[in-house]
Amino acid sequence: MVDGYYSITELTREFGVSTRTLRFYEDEGLIHPERRGRTRLFRPADRRLISEILRGRRIGFTIAEIREIIQVYKEPPGEIGQLKLLMKRVDEKRDELRQKRKDIDDTLSELDNVEEACLGRLADIGVGT
Protein backbone atom coordinates (compact mmCIF):
# COMPACT_ATOMS: atom_id res chain seq x y z
CA MET A 1 0.00 0.00 0.00
CA VAL A 2 1.44 3.35 -1.04
CA ASP A 3 0.01 6.72 0.04
CA GLY A 4 -3.13 5.04 1.40
CA TYR A 5 -3.90 3.30 -1.90
CA TYR A 6 -3.57 -0.26 -3.15
CA SER A 7 -2.49 -1.05 -6.68
CA ILE A 8 -4.45 -3.46 -8.82
CA THR A 9 -1.46 -5.82 -8.68
CA GLU A 10 -1.48 -5.84 -4.87
CA LEU A 11 -5.16 -6.67 -4.76
CA THR A 12 -4.99 -9.37 -7.41
CA ARG A 13 -2.22 -11.07 -5.46
CA GLU A 14 -4.00 -10.70 -2.12
CA PHE A 15 -7.33 -12.04 -3.35
CA GLY A 16 -6.07 -14.49 -5.96
CA VAL A 17 -8.09 -12.93 -8.78
CA SER A 18 -7.14 -11.56 -12.15
CA THR A 19 -6.92 -7.93 -13.13
CA ARG A 20 -9.74 -8.73 -15.54
CA THR A 21 -11.95 -9.68 -12.56
CA LEU A 22 -11.35 -6.35 -10.84
CA ARG A 23 -11.93 -4.45 -14.06
CA PHE A 24 -15.17 -6.41 -14.52
CA TYR A 25 -16.35 -5.41 -11.02
CA GLU A 26 -15.51 -1.82 -11.91
CA ASP A 27 -17.41 -2.06 -15.22
CA GLU A 28 -20.39 -3.49 -13.32
CA GLY A 29 -20.33 -0.47 -10.99
CA LEU A 30 -19.51 -2.51 -7.89
CA ILE A 31 -16.23 -0.72 -7.17
CA HIS A 32 -15.00 2.72 -8.10
CA PRO A 33 -11.21 3.01 -7.90
CA GLU A 34 -9.60 6.37 -8.42
CA ARG A 35 -7.78 6.91 -11.68
CA ARG A 36 -4.47 8.57 -12.30
CA GLY A 37 -4.03 8.34 -16.01
CA ARG A 38 -4.45 4.65 -16.81
CA THR A 39 -3.56 3.57 -13.28
CA ARG A 40 -6.29 2.39 -10.94
CA LEU A 41 -5.81 3.25 -7.28
CA PHE A 42 -7.90 1.40 -4.71
CA ARG A 43 -8.75 2.83 -1.29
CA PRO A 44 -9.02 0.63 1.82
CA ALA A 45 -12.82 0.87 1.42
CA ASP A 46 -12.48 -0.56 -2.11
CA ARG A 47 -10.39 -3.41 -0.69
CA ARG A 48 -13.08 -4.25 1.88
CA LEU A 49 -15.74 -4.09 -0.81
CA ILE A 50 -13.76 -6.45 -3.07
CA SER A 51 -13.47 -8.84 -0.14
CA GLU A 52 -17.24 -8.75 0.36
CA ILE A 53 -17.94 -9.14 -3.37
CA LEU A 54 -15.72 -12.22 -3.51
CA ARG A 55 -17.38 -13.62 -0.41
CA GLY A 56 -20.77 -13.11 -2.04
CA ARG A 57 -19.59 -14.89 -5.17
CA ARG A 58 -18.22 -17.82 -3.11
CA ILE A 59 -21.60 -18.37 -1.50
CA GLY A 60 -23.37 -18.20 -4.83
CA PHE A 61 -24.75 -14.68 -5.12
CA THR A 62 -25.07 -13.27 -8.61
CA ILE A 63 -23.51 -9.95 -9.57
CA ALA A 64 -27.03 -8.45 -9.64
CA GLU A 65 -27.70 -9.65 -6.08
CA ILE A 66 -24.38 -8.27 -4.87
CA ARG A 67 -25.08 -4.95 -6.59
CA GLU A 68 -28.49 -4.77 -4.92
CA ILE A 69 -27.01 -5.45 -1.47
CA ILE A 70 -24.31 -2.80 -1.98
CA GLN A 71 -26.85 -0.26 -3.27
CA VAL A 72 -29.14 -0.73 -0.25
CA TYR A 73 -26.23 0.20 2.00
CA LYS A 74 -25.65 3.46 0.12
CA GLU A 75 -29.27 4.62 0.41
CA PRO A 76 -31.77 4.80 3.27
CA PRO A 77 -32.30 2.69 5.32
CA GLY A 78 -28.56 2.11 4.99
CA GLU A 79 -26.85 -0.60 6.96
CA ILE A 80 -30.05 -1.85 8.63
CA GLY A 81 -31.71 -2.31 5.24
CA GLN A 82 -28.59 -3.92 3.86
CA LEU A 83 -28.41 -6.41 6.72
CA LYS A 84 -32.10 -7.30 6.40
CA LEU A 85 -31.75 -7.77 2.64
CA LEU A 86 -28.61 -9.84 3.12
CA MET A 87 -30.41 -12.08 5.63
CA LYS A 88 -33.26 -12.54 3.16
CA ARG A 89 -30.84 -13.43 0.35
CA VAL A 90 -28.98 -15.85 2.65
CA ASP A 91 -32.26 -17.61 3.49
CA GLU A 92 -33.13 -17.85 -0.20
CA LYS A 93 -29.70 -19.22 -1.06
CA ARG A 94 -29.90 -21.73 1.80
CA ASP A 95 -33.33 -22.93 0.58
CA GLU A 96 -32.00 -23.22 -2.96
CA LEU A 97 -29.03 -25.30 -1.79
CA ARG A 98 -31.24 -27.55 0.35
CA GLN A 99 -33.41 -28.22 -2.70
CA LYS A 100 -30.33 -29.02 -4.78
CA ARG A 101 -29.14 -31.39 -2.04
CA LYS A 102 -32.55 -33.13 -2.05
CA ASP A 103 -32.46 -33.40 -5.84
CA ILE A 104 -28.97 -34.92 -5.69
CA ASP A 105 -30.01 -37.38 -2.96
CA ASP A 106 -33.07 -38.40 -5.01
CA THR A 107 -30.94 -38.90 -8.11
CA LEU A 108 -28.37 -40.98 -6.21
CA SER A 109 -31.17 -43.13 -4.81
CA GLU A 110 -32.59 -43.66 -8.28
CA LEU A 111 -29.14 -44.61 -9.61
CA ASP A 112 -28.82 -47.15 -6.80
CA ASN A 113 -32.20 -48.62 -7.82
CA VAL A 114 -31.17 -48.86 -11.47
CA GLU A 115 -27.87 -50.50 -10.54
CA GLU A 116 -29.65 -52.99 -8.26
CA ALA A 117 -32.12 -53.84 -11.03
CA CYS A 118 -29.26 -54.37 -13.49
CA LEU A 119 -27.40 -56.62 -11.06
CA GLY A 120 -30.59 -58.60 -10.40
CA ARG A 121 -31.27 -59.07 -14.10
CA LEU A 122 -27.66 -60.12 -14.75
CA ALA A 123 -27.99 -62.72 -11.97
CA ASP A 124 -31.30 -63.93 -13.49
CA ILE A 125 -29.69 -64.57 -16.87
CA GLY A 126 -26.64 -66.21 -15.28
CA VAL A 127 -24.03 -63.54 -15.88
CA GLY A 128 -21.63 -62.85 -12.99
CA THR A 129 -20.39 -59.36 -12.36
CSV table of C-alpha atoms in Angstrom, one decimal:
chain,number,residue,atom,x,y,z
A,1,MET,CA,0.0,0.0,0.0
A,2,VAL,CA,1.4,3.4,-1.0
A,3,ASP,CA,0.0,6.7,0.0
A,4,GLY,CA,-3.1,5.0,1.4
A,5,TYR,CA,-3.9,3.3,-1.9
A,6,TYR,CA,-3.6,-0.3,-3.2
A,7,SER,CA,-2.5,-1.0,-6.7
A,8,ILE,CA,-4.5,-3.5,-8.8
A,9,THR,CA,-1.5,-5.8,-8.7
A,10,GLU,CA,-1.5,-5.8,-4.9
A,11,LEU,CA,-5.2,-6.7,-4.8
A,12,THR,CA,-5.0,-9.4,-7.4
A,13,ARG,CA,-2.2,-11.1,-5.5
A,14,GLU,CA,-4.0,-10.7,-2.1
A,15,PHE,CA,-7.3,-12.0,-3.3
A,16,GLY,CA,-6.1,-14.5,-6.0
A,17,VAL,CA,-8.1,-12.9,-8.8
A,18,SER,CA,-7.1,-11.6,-12.2
A,19,THR,CA,-6.9,-7.9,-13.1
A,20,ARG,CA,-9.7,-8.7,-15.5
A,21,THR,CA,-12.0,-9.7,-12.6
A,22,LEU,CA,-11.3,-6.3,-10.8
A,23,ARG,CA,-11.9,-4.4,-14.1
A,24,PHE,CA,-15.2,-6.4,-14.5
A,25,TYR,CA,-16.3,-5.4,-11.0
A,26,GLU,CA,-15.5,-1.8,-11.9
A,27,ASP,CA,-17.4,-2.1,-15.2
A,28,GLU,CA,-20.4,-3.5,-13.3
A,29,GLY,CA,-20.3,-0.5,-11.0
A,30,LEU,CA,-19.5,-2.5,-7.9
A,31,ILE,CA,-16.2,-0.7,-7.2
A,32,HIS,CA,-15.0,2.7,-8.1
A,33,PRO,CA,-11.2,3.0,-7.9
A,34,GLU,CA,-9.6,6.4,-8.4
A,35,ARG,CA,-7.8,6.9,-11.7
A,36,ARG,CA,-4.5,8.6,-12.3
A,37,GLY,CA,-4.0,8.3,-16.0
A,38,ARG,CA,-4.4,4.7,-16.8
A,39,THR,CA,-3.6,3.6,-13.3
A,40,ARG,CA,-6.3,2.4,-10.9
A,41,LEU,CA,-5.8,3.2,-7.3
A,42,PHE,CA,-7.9,1.4,-4.7
A,43,ARG,CA,-8.7,2.8,-1.3
A,44,PRO,CA,-9.0,0.6,1.8
A,45,ALA,CA,-12.8,0.9,1.4
A,46,ASP,CA,-12.5,-0.6,-2.1
A,47,ARG,CA,-10.4,-3.4,-0.7
A,48,ARG,CA,-13.1,-4.2,1.9
A,49,LEU,CA,-15.7,-4.1,-0.8
A,50,ILE,CA,-13.8,-6.4,-3.1
A,51,SER,CA,-13.5,-8.8,-0.1
A,52,GLU,CA,-17.2,-8.7,0.4
A,53,ILE,CA,-17.9,-9.1,-3.4
A,54,LEU,CA,-15.7,-12.2,-3.5
A,55,ARG,CA,-17.4,-13.6,-0.4
A,56,GLY,CA,-20.8,-13.1,-2.0
A,57,ARG,CA,-19.6,-14.9,-5.2
A,58,ARG,CA,-18.2,-17.8,-3.1
A,59,ILE,CA,-21.6,-18.4,-1.5
A,60,GLY,CA,-23.4,-18.2,-4.8
A,61,PHE,CA,-24.8,-14.7,-5.1
A,62,THR,CA,-25.1,-13.3,-8.6
A,63,ILE,CA,-23.5,-9.9,-9.6
A,64,ALA,CA,-27.0,-8.5,-9.6
A,65,GLU,CA,-27.7,-9.6,-6.1
A,66,ILE,CA,-24.4,-8.3,-4.9
A,67,ARG,CA,-25.1,-4.9,-6.6
A,68,GLU,CA,-28.5,-4.8,-4.9
A,69,ILE,CA,-27.0,-5.4,-1.5
A,70,ILE,CA,-24.3,-2.8,-2.0
A,71,GLN,CA,-26.8,-0.3,-3.3
A,72,VAL,CA,-29.1,-0.7,-0.3
A,73,TYR,CA,-26.2,0.2,2.0
A,74,LYS,CA,-25.7,3.5,0.1
A,75,GLU,CA,-29.3,4.6,0.4
A,76,PRO,CA,-31.8,4.8,3.3
A,77,PRO,CA,-32.3,2.7,5.3
A,78,GLY,CA,-28.6,2.1,5.0
A,79,GLU,CA,-26.8,-0.6,7.0
A,80,ILE,CA,-30.0,-1.8,8.6
A,81,GLY,CA,-31.7,-2.3,5.2
A,82,GLN,CA,-28.6,-3.9,3.9
A,83,LEU,CA,-28.4,-6.4,6.7
A,84,LYS,CA,-32.1,-7.3,6.4
A,85,LEU,CA,-31.8,-7.8,2.6
A,86,LEU,CA,-28.6,-9.8,3.1
A,87,MET,CA,-30.4,-12.1,5.6
A,88,LYS,CA,-33.3,-12.5,3.2
A,89,ARG,CA,-30.8,-13.4,0.4
A,90,VAL,CA,-29.0,-15.9,2.6
A,91,ASP,CA,-32.3,-17.6,3.5
A,92,GLU,CA,-33.1,-17.8,-0.2
A,93,LYS,CA,-29.7,-19.2,-1.1
A,94,ARG,CA,-29.9,-21.7,1.8
A,95,ASP,CA,-33.3,-22.9,0.6
A,96,GLU,CA,-32.0,-23.2,-3.0
A,97,LEU,CA,-29.0,-25.3,-1.8
A,98,ARG,CA,-31.2,-27.5,0.3
A,99,GLN,CA,-33.4,-28.2,-2.7
A,100,LYS,CA,-30.3,-29.0,-4.8
A,101,ARG,CA,-29.1,-31.4,-2.0
A,102,LYS,CA,-32.5,-33.1,-2.0
A,103,ASP,CA,-32.5,-33.4,-5.8
A,104,ILE,CA,-29.0,-34.9,-5.7
A,105,ASP,CA,-30.0,-37.4,-3.0
A,106,ASP,CA,-33.1,-38.4,-5.0
A,107,THR,CA,-30.9,-38.9,-8.1
A,108,LEU,CA,-28.4,-41.0,-6.2
A,109,SER,CA,-31.2,-43.1,-4.8
A,110,GLU,CA,-32.6,-43.7,-8.3
A,111,LEU,CA,-29.1,-44.6,-9.6
A,112,ASP,CA,-28.8,-47.1,-6.8
A,113,ASN,CA,-32.2,-48.6,-7.8
A,114,VAL,CA,-31.2,-48.9,-11.5
A,115,GLU,CA,-27.9,-50.5,-10.5
A,116,GLU,CA,-29.6,-53.0,-8.3
A,117,ALA,CA,-32.1,-53.8,-11.0
A,118,CYS,CA,-29.3,-54.4,-13.5
A,119,LEU,CA,-27.4,-56.6,-11.1
A,120,GLY,CA,-30.6,-58.6,-10.4
A,121,ARG,CA,-31.3,-59.1,-14.1
A,122,LEU,CA,-27.7,-60.1,-14.8
A,123,ALA,CA,-28.0,-62.7,-12.0
A,124,ASP,CA,-31.3,-63.9,-13.5
A,125,ILE,CA,-29.7,-64.6,-16.9
A,126,GLY,CA,-26.6,-66.2,-15.3
A,127,VAL,CA,-24.0,-63.5,-15.9
A,128,GLY,CA,-21.6,-62.9,-13.0
A,129,THR,CA,-20.4,-59.4,-12.4
